[in-house]
PDB file of C-alpha atoms in Angstrom:
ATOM      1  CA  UNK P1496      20.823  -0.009  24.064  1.00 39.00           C
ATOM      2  CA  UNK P1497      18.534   1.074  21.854  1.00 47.00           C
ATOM      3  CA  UNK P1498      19.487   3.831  19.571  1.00 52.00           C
ATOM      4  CA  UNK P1499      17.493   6.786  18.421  1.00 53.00           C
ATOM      5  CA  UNK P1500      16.226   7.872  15.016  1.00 58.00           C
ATOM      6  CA  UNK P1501      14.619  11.216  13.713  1.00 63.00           C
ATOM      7  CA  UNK P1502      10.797  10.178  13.892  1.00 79.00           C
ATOM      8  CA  UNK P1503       9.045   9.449  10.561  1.00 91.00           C
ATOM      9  CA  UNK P1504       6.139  12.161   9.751  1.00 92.00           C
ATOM     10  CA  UNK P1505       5.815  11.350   6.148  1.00 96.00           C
ATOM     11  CA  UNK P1506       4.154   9.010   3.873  1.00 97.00           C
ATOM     12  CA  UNK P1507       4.959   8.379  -0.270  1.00 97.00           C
ATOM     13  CA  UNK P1508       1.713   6.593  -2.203  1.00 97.00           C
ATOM     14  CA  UNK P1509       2.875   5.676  -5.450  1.00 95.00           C
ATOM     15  CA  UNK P1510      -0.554   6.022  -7.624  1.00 92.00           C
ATOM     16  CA  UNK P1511       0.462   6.632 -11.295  1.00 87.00           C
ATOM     17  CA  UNK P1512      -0.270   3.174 -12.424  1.00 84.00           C
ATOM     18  CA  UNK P1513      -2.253   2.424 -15.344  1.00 80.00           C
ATOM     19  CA  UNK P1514      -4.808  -0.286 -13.926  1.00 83.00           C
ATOM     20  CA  UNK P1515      -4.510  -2.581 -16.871  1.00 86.00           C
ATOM     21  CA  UNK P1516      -5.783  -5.661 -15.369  1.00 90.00           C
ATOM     22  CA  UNK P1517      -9.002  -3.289 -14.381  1.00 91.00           C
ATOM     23  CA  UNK P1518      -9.613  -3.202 -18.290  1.00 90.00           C
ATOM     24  CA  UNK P1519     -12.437  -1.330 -19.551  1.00 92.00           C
ATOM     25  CA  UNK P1520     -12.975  -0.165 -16.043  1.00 91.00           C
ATOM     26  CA  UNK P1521     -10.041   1.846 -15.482  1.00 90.00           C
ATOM     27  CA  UNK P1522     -10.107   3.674 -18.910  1.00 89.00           C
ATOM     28  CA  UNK P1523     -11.131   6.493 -17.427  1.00 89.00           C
ATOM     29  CA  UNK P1524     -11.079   6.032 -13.872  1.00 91.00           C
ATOM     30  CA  UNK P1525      -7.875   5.183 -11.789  1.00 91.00           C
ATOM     31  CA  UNK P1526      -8.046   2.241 -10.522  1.00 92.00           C
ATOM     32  CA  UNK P1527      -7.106   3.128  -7.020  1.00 93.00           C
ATOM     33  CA  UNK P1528     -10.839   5.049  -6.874  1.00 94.00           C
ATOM     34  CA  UNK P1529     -12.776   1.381  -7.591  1.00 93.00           C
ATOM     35  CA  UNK P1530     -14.337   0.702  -4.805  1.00 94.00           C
ATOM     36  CA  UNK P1531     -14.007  -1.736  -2.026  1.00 94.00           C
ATOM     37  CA  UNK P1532     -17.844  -1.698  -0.669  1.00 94.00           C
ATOM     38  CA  UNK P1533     -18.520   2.019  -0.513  1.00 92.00           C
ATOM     39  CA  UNK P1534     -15.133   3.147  -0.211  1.00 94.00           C
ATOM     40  CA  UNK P1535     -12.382   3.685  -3.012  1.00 95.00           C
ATOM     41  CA  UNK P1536      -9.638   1.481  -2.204  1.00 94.00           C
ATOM     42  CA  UNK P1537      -6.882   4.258  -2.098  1.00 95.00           C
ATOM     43  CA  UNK P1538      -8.400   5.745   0.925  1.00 96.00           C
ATOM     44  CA  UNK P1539      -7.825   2.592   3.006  1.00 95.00           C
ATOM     45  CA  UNK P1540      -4.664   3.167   2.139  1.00 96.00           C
ATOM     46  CA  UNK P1541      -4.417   7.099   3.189  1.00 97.00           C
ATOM     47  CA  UNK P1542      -6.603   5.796   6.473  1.00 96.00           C
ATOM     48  CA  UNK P1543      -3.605   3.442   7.156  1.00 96.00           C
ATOM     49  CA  UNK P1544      -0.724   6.152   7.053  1.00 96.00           C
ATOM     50  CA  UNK P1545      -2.513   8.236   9.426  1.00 96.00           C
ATOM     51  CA  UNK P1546      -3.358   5.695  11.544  1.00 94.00           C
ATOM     52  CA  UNK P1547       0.466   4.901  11.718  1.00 94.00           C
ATOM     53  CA  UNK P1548       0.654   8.565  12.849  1.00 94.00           C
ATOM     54  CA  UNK P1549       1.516   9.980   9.321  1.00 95.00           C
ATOM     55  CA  UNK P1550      -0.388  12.536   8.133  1.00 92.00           C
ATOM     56  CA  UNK P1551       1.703  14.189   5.890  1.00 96.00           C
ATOM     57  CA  UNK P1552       0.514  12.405   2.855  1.00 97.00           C
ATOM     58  CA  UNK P1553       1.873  12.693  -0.741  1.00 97.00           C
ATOM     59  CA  UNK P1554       0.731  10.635  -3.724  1.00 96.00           C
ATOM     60  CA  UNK P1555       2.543  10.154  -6.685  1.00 95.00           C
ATOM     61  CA  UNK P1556      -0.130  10.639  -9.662  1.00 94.00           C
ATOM     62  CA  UNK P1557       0.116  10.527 -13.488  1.00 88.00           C
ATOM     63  CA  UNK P1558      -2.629  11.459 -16.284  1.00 83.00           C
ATOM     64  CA  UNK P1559      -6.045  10.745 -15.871  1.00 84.00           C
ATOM     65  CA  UNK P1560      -5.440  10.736 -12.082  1.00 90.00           C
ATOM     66  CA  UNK P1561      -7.517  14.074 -11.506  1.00 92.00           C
ATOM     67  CA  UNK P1562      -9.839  12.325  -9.517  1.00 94.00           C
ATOM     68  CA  UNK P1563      -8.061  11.222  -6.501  1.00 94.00           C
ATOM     69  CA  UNK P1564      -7.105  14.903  -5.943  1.00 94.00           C
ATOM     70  CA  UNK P1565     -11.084  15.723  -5.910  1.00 94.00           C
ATOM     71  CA  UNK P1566     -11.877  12.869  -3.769  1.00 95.00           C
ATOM     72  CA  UNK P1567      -9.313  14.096  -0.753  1.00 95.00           C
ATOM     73  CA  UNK P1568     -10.764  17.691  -1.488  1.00 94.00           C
ATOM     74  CA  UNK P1569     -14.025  19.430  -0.240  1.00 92.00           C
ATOM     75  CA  UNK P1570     -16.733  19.367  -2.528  1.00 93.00           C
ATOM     76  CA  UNK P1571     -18.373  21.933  -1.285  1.00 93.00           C
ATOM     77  CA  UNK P1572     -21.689  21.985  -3.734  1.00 94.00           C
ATOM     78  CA  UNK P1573     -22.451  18.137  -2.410  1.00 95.00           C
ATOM     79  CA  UNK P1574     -21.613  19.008   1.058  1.00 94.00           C
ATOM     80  CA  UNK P1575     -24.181  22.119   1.044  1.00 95.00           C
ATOM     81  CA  UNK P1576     -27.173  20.146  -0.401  1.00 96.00           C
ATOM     82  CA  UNK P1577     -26.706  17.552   2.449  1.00 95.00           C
ATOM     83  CA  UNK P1578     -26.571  19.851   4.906  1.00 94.00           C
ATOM     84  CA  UNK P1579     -30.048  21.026   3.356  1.00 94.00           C
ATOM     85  CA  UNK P1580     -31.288  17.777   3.629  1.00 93.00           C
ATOM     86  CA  UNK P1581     -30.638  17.420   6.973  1.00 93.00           C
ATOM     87  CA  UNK P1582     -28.633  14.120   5.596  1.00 93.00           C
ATOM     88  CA  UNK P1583     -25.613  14.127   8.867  1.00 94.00           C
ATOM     89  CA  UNK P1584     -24.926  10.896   8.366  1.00 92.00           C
ATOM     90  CA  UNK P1585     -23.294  10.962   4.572  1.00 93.00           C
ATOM     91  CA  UNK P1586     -22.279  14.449   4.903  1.00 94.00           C
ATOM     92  CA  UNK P1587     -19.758  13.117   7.570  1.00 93.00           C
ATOM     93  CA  UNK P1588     -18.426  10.734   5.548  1.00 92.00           C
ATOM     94  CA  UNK P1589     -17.752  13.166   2.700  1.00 92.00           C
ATOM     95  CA  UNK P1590     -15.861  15.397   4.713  1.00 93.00           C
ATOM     96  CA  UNK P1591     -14.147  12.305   6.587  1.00 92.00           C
ATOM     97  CA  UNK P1592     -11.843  12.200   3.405  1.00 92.00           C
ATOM     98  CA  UNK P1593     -11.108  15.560   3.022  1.00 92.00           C
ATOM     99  CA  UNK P1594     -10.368  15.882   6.801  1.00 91.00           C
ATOM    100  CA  UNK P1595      -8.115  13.089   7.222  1.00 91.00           C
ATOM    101  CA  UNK P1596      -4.406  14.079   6.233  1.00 92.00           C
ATOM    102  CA  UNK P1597      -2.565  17.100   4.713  1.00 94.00           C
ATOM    103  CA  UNK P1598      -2.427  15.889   1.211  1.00 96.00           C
ATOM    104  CA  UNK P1599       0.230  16.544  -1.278  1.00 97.00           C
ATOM    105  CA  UNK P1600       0.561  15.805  -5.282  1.00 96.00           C
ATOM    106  CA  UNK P1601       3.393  15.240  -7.611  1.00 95.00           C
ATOM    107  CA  UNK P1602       3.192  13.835 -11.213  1.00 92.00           C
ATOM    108  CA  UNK P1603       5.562  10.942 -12.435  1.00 89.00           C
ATOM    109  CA  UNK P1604       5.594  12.563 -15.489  1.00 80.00           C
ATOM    110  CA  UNK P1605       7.001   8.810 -17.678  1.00 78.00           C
ATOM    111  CA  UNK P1606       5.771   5.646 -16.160  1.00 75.00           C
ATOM    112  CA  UNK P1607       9.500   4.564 -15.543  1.00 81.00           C
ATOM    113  CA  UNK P1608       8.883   1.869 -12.514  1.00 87.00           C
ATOM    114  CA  UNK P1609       8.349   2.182  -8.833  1.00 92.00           C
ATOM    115  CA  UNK P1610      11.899   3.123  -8.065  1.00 93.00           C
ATOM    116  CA  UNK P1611      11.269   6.258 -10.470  1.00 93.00           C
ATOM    117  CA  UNK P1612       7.950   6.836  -8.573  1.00 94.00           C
ATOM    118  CA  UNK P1613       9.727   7.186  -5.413  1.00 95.00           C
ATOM    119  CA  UNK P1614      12.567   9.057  -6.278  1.00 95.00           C
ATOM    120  CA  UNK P1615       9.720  11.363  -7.671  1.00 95.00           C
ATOM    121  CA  UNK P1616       9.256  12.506  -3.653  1.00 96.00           C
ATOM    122  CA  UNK P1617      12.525  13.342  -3.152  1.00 96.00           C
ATOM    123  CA  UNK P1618      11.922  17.333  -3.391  1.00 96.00           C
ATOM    124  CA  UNK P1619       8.995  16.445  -0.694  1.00 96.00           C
ATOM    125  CA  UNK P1620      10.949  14.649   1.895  1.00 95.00           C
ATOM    126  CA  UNK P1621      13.904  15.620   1.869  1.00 93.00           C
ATOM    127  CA  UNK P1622      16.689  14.435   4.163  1.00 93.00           C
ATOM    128  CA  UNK P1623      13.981  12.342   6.654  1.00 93.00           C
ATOM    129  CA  UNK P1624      13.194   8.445   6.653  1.00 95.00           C
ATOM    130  CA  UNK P1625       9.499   8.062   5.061  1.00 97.00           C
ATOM    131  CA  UNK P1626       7.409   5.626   4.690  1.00 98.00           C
ATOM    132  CA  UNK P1627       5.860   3.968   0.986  1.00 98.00           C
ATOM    133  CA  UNK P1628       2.478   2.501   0.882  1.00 97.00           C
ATOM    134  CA  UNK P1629       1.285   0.842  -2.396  1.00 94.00           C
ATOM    135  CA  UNK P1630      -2.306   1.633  -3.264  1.00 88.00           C
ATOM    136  CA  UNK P1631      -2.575  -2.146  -4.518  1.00 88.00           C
ATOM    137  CA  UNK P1632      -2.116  -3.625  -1.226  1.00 89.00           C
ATOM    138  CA  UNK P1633      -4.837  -3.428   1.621  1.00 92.00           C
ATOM    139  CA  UNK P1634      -3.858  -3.787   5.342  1.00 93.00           C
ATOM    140  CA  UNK P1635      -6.537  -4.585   7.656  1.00 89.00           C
ATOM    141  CA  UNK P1636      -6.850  -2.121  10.365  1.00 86.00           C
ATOM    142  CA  UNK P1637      -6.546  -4.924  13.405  1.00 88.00           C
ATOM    143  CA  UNK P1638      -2.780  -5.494  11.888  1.00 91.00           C
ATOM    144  CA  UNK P1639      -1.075  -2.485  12.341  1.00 90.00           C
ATOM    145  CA  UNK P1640       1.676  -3.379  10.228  1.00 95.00           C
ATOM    146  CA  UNK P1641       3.384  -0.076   9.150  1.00 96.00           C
ATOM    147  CA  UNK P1642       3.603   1.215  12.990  1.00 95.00           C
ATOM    148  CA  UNK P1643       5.720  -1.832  13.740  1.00 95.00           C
ATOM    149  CA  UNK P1644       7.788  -1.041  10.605  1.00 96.00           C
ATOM    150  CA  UNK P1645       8.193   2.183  11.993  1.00 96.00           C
ATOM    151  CA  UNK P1646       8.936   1.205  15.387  1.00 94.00           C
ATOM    152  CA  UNK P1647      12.008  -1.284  14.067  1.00 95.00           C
ATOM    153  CA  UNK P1648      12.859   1.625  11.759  1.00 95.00           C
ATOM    154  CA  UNK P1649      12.934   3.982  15.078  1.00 93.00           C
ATOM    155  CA  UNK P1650      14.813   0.942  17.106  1.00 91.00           C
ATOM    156  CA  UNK P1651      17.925  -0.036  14.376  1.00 92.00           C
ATOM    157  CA  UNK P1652      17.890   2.887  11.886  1.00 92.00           C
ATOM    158  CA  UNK P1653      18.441   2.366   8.001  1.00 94.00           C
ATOM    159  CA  UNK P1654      14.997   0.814   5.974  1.00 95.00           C
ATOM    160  CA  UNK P1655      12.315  -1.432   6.485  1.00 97.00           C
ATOM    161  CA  UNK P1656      10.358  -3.444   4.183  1.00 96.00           C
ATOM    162  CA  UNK P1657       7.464  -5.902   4.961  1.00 97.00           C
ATOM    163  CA  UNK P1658       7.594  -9.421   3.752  1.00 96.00           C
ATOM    164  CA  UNK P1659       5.360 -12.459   3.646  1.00 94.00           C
ATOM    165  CA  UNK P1660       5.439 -16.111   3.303  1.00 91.00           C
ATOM    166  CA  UNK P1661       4.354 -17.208   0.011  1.00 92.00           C
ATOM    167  CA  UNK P1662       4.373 -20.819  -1.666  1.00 90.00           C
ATOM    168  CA  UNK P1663       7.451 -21.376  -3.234  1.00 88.00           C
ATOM    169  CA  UNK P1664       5.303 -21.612  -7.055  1.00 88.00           C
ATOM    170  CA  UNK P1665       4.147 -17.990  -5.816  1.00 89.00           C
ATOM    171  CA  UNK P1666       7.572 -16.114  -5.388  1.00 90.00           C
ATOM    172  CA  UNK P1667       8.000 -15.134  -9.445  1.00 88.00           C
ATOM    173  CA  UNK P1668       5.408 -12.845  -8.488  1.00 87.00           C
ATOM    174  CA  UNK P1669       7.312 -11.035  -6.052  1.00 87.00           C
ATOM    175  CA  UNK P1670      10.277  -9.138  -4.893  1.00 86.00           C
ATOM    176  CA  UNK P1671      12.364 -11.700  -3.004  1.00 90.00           C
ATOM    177  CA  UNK P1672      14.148 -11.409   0.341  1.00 92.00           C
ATOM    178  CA  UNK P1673      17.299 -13.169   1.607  1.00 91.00           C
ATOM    179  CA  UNK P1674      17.054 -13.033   5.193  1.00 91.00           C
ATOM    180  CA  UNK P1675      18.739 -13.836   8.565  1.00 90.00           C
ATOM    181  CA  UNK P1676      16.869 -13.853  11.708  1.00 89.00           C
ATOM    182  CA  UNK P1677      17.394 -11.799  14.915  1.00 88.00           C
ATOM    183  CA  UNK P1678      16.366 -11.812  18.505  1.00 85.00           C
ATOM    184  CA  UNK P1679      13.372  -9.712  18.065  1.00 86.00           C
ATOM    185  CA  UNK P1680      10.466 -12.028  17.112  1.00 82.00           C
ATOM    186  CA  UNK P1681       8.973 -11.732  13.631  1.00 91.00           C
ATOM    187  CA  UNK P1682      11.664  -9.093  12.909  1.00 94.00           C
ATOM    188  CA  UNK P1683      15.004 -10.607  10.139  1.00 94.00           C
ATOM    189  CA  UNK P1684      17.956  -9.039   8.613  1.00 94.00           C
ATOM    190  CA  UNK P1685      17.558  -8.339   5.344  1.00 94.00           C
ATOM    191  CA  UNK P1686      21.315  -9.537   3.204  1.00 92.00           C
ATOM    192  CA  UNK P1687      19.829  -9.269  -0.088  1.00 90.00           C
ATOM    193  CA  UNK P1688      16.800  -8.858  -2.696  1.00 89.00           C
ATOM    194  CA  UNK P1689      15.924  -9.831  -5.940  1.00 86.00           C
ATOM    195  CA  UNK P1690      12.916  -8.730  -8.512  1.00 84.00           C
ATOM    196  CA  UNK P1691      10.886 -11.687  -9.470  1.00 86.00           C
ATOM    197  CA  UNK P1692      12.769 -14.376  -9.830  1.00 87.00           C
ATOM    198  CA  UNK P1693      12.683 -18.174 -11.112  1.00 87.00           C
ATOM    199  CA  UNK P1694      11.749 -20.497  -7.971  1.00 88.00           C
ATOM    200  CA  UNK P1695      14.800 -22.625  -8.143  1.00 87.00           C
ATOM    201  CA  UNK P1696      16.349 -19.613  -7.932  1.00 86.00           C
ATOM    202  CA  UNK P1697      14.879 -17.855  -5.046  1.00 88.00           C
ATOM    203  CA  UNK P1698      16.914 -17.160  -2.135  1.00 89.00           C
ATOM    204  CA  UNK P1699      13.480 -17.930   0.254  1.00 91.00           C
ATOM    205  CA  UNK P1700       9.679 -17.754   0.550  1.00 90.00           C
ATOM    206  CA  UNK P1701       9.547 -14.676   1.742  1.00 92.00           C
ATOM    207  CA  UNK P1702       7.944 -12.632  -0.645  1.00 93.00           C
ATOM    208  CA  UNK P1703       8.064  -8.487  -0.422  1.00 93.00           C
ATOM    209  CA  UNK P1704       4.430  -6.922   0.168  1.00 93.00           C
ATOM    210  CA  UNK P1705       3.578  -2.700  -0.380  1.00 92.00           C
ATOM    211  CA  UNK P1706       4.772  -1.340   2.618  1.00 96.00           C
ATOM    212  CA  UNK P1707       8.264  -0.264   3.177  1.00 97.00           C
ATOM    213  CA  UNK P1708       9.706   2.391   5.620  1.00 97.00           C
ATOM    214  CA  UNK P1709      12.793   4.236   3.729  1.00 97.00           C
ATOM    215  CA  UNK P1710      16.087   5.918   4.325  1.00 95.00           C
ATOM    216  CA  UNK P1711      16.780   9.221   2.423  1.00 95.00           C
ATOM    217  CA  UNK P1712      19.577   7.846   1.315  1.00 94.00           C
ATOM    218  CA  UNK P1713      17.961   5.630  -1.109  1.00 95.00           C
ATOM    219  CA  UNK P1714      16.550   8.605  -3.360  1.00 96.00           C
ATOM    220  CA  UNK P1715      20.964   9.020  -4.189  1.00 94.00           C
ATOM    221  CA  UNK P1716      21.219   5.444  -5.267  1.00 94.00           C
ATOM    222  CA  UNK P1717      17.674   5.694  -7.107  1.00 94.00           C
ATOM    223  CA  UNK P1718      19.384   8.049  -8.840  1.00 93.00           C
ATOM    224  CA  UNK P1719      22.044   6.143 -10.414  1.00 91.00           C
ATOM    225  CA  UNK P1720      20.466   2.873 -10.278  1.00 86.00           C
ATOM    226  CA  UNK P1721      19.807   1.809 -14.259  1.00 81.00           C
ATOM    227  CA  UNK P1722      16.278  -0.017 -15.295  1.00 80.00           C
ATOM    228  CA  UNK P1723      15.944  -3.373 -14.497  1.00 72.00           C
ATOM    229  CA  UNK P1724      13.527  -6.042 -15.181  1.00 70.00           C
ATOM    230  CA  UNK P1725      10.838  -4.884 -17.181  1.00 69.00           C
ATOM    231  CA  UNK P1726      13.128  -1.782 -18.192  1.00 75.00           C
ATOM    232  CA  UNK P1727      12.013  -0.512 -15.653  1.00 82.00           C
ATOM    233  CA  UNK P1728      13.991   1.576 -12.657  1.00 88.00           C
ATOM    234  CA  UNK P1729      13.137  -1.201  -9.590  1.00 87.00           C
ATOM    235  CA  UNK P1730      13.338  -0.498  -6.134  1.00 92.00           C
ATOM    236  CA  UNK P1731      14.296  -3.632  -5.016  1.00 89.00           C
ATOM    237  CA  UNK P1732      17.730  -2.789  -6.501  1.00 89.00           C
ATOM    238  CA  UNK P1733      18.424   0.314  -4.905  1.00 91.00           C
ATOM    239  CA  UNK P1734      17.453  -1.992  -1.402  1.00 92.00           C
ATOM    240  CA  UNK P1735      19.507  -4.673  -2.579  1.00 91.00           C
ATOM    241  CA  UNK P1736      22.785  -2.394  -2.769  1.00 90.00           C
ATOM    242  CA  UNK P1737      21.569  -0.901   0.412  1.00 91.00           C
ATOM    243  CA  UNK P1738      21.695  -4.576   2.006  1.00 90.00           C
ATOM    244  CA  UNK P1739      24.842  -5.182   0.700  1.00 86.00           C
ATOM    245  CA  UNK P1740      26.840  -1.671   2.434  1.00 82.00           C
ATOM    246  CA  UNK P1741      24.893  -0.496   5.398  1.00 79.00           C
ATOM    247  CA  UNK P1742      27.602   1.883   5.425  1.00 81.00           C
ATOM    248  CA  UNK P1743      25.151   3.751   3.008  1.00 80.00           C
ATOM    249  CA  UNK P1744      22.116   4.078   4.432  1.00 80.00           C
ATOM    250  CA  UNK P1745      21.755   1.563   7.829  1.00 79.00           C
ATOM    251  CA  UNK P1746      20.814  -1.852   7.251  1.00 92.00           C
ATOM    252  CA  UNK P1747      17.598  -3.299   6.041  1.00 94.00           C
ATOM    253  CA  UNK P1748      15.231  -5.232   8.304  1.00 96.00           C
ATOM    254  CA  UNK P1749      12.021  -6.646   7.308  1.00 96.00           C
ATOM    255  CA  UNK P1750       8.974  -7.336   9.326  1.00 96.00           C
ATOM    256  CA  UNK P1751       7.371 -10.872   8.635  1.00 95.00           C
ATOM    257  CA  UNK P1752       3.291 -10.306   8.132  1.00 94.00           C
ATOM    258  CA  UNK P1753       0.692 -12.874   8.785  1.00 91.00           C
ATOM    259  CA  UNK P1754      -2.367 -11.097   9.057  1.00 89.00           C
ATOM    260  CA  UNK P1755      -4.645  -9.780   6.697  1.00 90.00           C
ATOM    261  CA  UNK P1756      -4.065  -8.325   3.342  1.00 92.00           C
ATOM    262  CA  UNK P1757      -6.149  -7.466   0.462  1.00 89.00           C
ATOM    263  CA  UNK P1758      -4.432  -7.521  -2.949  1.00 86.00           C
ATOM    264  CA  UNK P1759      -6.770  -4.694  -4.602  1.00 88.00           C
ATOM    265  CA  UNK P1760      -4.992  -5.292  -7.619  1.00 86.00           C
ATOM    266  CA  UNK P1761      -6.119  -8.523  -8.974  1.00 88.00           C
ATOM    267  CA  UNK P1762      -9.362  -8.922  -9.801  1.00 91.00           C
ATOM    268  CA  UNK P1763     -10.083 -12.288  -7.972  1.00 92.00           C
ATOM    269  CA  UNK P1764      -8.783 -10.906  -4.760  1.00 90.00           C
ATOM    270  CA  UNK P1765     -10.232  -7.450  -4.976  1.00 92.00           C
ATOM    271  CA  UNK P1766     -13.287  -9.690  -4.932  1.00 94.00           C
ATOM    272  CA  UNK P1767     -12.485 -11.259  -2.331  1.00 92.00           C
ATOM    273  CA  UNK P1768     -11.461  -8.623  -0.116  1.00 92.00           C
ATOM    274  CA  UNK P1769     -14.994  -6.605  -0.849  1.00 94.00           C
ATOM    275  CA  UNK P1770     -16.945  -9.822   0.693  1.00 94.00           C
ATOM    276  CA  UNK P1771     -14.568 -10.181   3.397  1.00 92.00           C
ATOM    277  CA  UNK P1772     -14.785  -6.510   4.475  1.00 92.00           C
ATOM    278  CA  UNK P1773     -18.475  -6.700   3.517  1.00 94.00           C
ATOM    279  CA  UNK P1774     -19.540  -9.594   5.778  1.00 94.00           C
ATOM    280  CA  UNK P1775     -17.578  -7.689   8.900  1.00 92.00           C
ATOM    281  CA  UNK P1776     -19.561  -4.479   8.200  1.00 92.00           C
ATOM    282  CA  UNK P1777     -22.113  -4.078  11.435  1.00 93.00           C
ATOM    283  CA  UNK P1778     -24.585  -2.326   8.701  1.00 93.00           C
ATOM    284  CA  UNK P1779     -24.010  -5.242   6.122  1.00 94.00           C
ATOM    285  CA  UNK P1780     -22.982  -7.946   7.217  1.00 94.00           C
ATOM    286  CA  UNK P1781     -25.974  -9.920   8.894  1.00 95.00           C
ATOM    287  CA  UNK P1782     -28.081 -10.196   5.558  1.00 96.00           C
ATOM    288  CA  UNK P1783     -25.138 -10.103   3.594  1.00 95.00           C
ATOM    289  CA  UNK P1784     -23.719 -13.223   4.860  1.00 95.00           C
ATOM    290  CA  UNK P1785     -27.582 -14.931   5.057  1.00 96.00           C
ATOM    291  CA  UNK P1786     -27.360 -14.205   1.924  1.00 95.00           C
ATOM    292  CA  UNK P1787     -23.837 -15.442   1.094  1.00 95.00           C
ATOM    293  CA  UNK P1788     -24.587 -19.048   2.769  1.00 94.00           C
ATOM    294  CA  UNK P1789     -27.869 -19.404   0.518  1.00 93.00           C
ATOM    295  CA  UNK P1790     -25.854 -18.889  -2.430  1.00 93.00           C
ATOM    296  CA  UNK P1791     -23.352 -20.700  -1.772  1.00 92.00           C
ATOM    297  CA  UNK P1792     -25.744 -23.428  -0.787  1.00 91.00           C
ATOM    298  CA  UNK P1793     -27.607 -23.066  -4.280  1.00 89.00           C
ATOM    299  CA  UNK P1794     -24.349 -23.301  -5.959  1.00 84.00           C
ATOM    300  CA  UNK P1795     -23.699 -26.828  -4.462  1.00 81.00           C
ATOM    301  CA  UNK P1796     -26.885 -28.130  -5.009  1.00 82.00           C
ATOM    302  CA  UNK P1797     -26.228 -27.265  -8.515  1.00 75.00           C
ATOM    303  CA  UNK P1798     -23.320 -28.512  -9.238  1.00 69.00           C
TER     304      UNK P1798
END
């Protein structure tokens, strides 16, 4: 039978990170405003939530993060001289960001790890299940991962987190999942979690992506959990002890993805991910990809 579970309303978007790898770039502008064709990358991620049916929205900033606030605000100066100009067509797309979700701020005031970053939205949630979207991570629209997080969430109760297959060199990289499967297709029991580890040492290949879907009760573990790897306060520990006693909080499940995901946060595959959404465009892509394939072309001929 399935059970029910107070509906999720709320989305956390961690977005206090320094952009490092984005160097000179992001020395003055956050890296989650580079853009990915002609929009910045964070409001995929904002676009994502509400298509999820979240639109209750708060972002976790730091210094120098001023300008995501003015990018979900009105601007009403640019707004009025395109209206003068008759100029519909951008106009609505510079209200489409300020129109898309209530929008909420909080400062992580020390850059002390993801983990601290959520626990930072405590106050704003409260006692309710949320959901966490990293601004790093890009889902594409057609793979409406985080509304089948939610439903699972909705069906068994305690957290969610997405995971997907990696090679086993890859899995250092990432938050690993030990997992047992279940009846539901593409759905497995999470038994444990670990930050990063050596290969040999990984549990599996299952590799934890930006998306998870929360109980409250990890904000009172968060609070007693001590840094971790990188001295840093993880939240793949607080969801490891949560795996271990579902007595806590429920258990956690994890959703395997295999569709499309953008890594914003490396260079190479923020590269990647502006020609892939580039060549799909309807306004772009036929003489972008023409001229894709003669480039390409040239560059064999070359070489």
């Amino acid at each position: 039978m399935t059970q029910s579970h107070p509906r999720i309303s709320k989305a956390v978007i961690p977005a206090a990170g320094l952009g490092t790898r984005f160097l000179p770039a992001t020395k003055a502008t956050p890296k989650e405003m580079l853009p990915v064709v002609d929009k910045p990358a964070i409001q995929y991620v904002v676009e994502e939530a509400v298509s999820a049916g979240l639109e209750d929205v708060l972002m976790i900033t730091g210094r120098n993060k001023r300008p995501l606030e003015d990018h979900f605000d009105r601007n009403y100066e640019l707004e009025s001289a395109l209206n003068k100009k008759g100029d519909a067509d951008r106009l609505a797309k510079v209200q489409e960001s300020s129109d898309l979700a209530t929008m909420h701020y909080v400062r992580q005031g020390d850059p002390r790890g993801l983990g601290h970053a959520v626990l930072c939205a405590a106050p704003h949630v409260g006692n309710e299940p949320f959901a966490v979207l990293l601004g790093d991570d890009l889902i594409d629209p057609r793979d409406p991962l985080l509304q089948r997080m939610i439903e699972v969430q909705e069906q068994h109760g305690g957290s969610v987190i997405a995971l997907m297959e990696v090679a086993p060199e890859q899995i250092h990289l990432y938050g690993c999942a030990a997992v047992e499967s279940t009846e539901d297709g593409g759905v497995v029991k999470v038994t444990g979690l670990v930050e990063k580890p050596d290969p040999a040492d990984a549990p599996s290949n299952y590799a934890i992506i930006g998306r998870y879907v929360l109980d409250p009760h990890v904000f009172d573990i968060l609070r007693k959990t001590e840094p971790g790897r990188g001295g840093e306060i993880q939240l793949t520990d607080a969801l490891q002890q949560l795996a271990e006693d579902e007595k806590v909080g429920g258990p956690v499940h994890g959703v395997v993805f295999k569709g499309r995901r953008y890594d914003t946060g490396d260079r190479a595959d923020y590269l990647r991910a502006i020609v892939r959404l580039a060549c799909e465009r309807e306004d772009l892509g036929p003489d972008f990809r023409a001229w894709l394939r003669s480039f390409v072309a040239e560059e064999m001929q070359e070489r």
